[in-house]
């Protein structure tokens, strides 16, 4: 019996997200490889524990869930904590609904929400400054320098960043949420291959820009410039990779515009 059901759609998502994962290793060290390997292995075993009873393989989508889950975490998160999160993500975000294609929530975000409420300190205050200069973290295990927050958080306190820092990702942040450029490139690949639906991406971006511009122009406290805001944090990876999940997102064209 096959262990994994190959799904072309999910292969393309993994291709699209691969540059973000590689850049995360470059920024934060080889420890990110350990996180990715451990979380993907546990995610597969968790799903397979359910599917094998019916004589079915695990879905390749479980590796997409695991990878996106890791990319949404802070770099110094303990491996054991990430493992607990991915088990919750697969079991309660997917398998309790009947498995692949039946879940009503994005499993990766379900797991992240679980960690957020269970280990709030690690999820909101544990951040690392990335390595600088070649070869970055490719020859080192983990970053030692600690920062107090992500750019999105720091901008609320008045701290400024250049568009170049935000666009290319020479900043702190979630494991895969620092480089807007790589998220856009990977997201564009998903759109071109029709893996992601533009009817979710376009209104999602416009909705953010319009709302943020109104708040910024109105002088609302903590409202950053919309261009800086959209490049900071994990907005780009969120709109291209999480929001376009073909299972948990809206299933009609009209609904996708509203959902986005």
mmCIF file of N, CA and C in Angstrom, residues 15-17 19 181-191 240-241:
data_model
loop_
_atom_site.group_PDB
_atom_site.id
_atom_site.type_symbol
_atom_site.label_atom_id
_atom_site.label_comp_id
_atom_site.label_asym_id
_atom_site.label_seq_id
_atom_site.Cartn_x
_atom_site.Cartn_y
_atom_site.Cartn_z
ATOM 1 N N UNK A 15 6.516 23.562 -3.994
ATOM 2 C CA UNK A 15 7.506 24.247 -4.834
ATOM 3 C C UNK A 15 7.457 25.752 -4.577
ATOM 4 N N UNK A 16 6.240 26.286 -4.475
ATOM 5 C CA UNK A 16 6.077 27.720 -4.254
ATOM 6 C C UNK A 16 6.604 28.180 -2.910
ATOM 7 N N UNK A 17 6.515 27.314 -1.913
ATOM 8 C CA UNK A 17 6.922 27.698 -0.561
ATOM 9 C C UNK A 17 8.386 27.348 -0.281
ATOM 10 N N UNK A 19 11.316 28.338 -1.616
ATOM 11 C CA UNK A 19 12.263 29.447 -1.423
ATOM 12 C C UNK A 19 12.137 30.110 -0.054
ATOM 13 N N UNK A 181 9.324 39.681 -0.848
ATOM 14 C CA UNK A 181 9.694 39.347 -2.228
ATOM 15 C C UNK A 181 9.495 37.869 -2.515
ATOM 16 N N UNK A 182 10.033 37.010 -1.656
ATOM 17 C CA UNK A 182 9.917 35.568 -1.893
ATOM 18 C C UNK A 182 8.478 35.093 -1.782
ATOM 19 N N UNK A 183 7.710 35.699 -0.893
ATOM 20 C CA UNK A 183 6.295 35.331 -0.774
ATOM 21 C C UNK A 183 5.547 35.720 -2.041
ATOM 22 N N UNK A 184 5.875 36.889 -2.602
ATOM 23 C CA UNK A 184 5.226 37.342 -3.839
ATOM 24 C C UNK A 184 5.618 36.441 -5.003
ATOM 25 N N UNK A 185 6.903 36.097 -5.092
ATOM 26 C CA UNK A 185 7.361 35.226 -6.184
ATOM 27 C C UNK A 185 6.706 33.848 -6.091
ATOM 28 N N UNK A 186 6.695 33.279 -4.891
ATOM 29 C CA UNK A 186 6.056 31.977 -4.703
ATOM 30 C C UNK A 186 4.563 32.047 -4.953
ATOM 31 N N UNK A 187 3.939 33.136 -4.504
ATOM 32 C CA UNK A 187 2.510 33.316 -4.720
ATOM 33 C C UNK A 187 2.168 33.500 -6.179
ATOM 34 N N UNK A 188 3.026 34.219 -6.902
ATOM 35 C CA UNK A 188 2.818 34.405 -8.341
ATOM 36 C C UNK A 188 2.886 33.072 -9.070
ATOM 37 N N UNK A 189 3.817 32.220 -8.652
ATOM 38 C CA UNK A 189 3.912 30.881 -9.233
ATOM 39 C C UNK A 189 2.608 30.113 -9.023
ATOM 40 N N UNK A 190 2.034 30.226 -7.833
ATOM 41 C CA UNK A 190 0.763 29.540 -7.548
ATOM 42 C C UNK A 190 -0.358 30.081 -8.427
ATOM 43 N N UNK A 191 -0.364 31.403 -8.657
ATOM 44 C CA UNK A 191 -1.399 32.004 -9.496
ATOM 45 C C UNK A 191 -1.240 31.585 -10.955
ATOM 46 N N UNK A 240 -1.232 34.704 0.047
ATOM 47 C CA UNK A 240 -0.939 33.804 -1.065
ATOM 48 C C UNK A 240 -1.032 32.328 -0.690
ATOM 49 N N UNK A 241 -0.628 31.977 0.517
ATOM 50 C CA UNK A 241 -0.503 30.561 0.860
ATOM 51 C C UNK A 241 -1.563 30.052 1.842
#
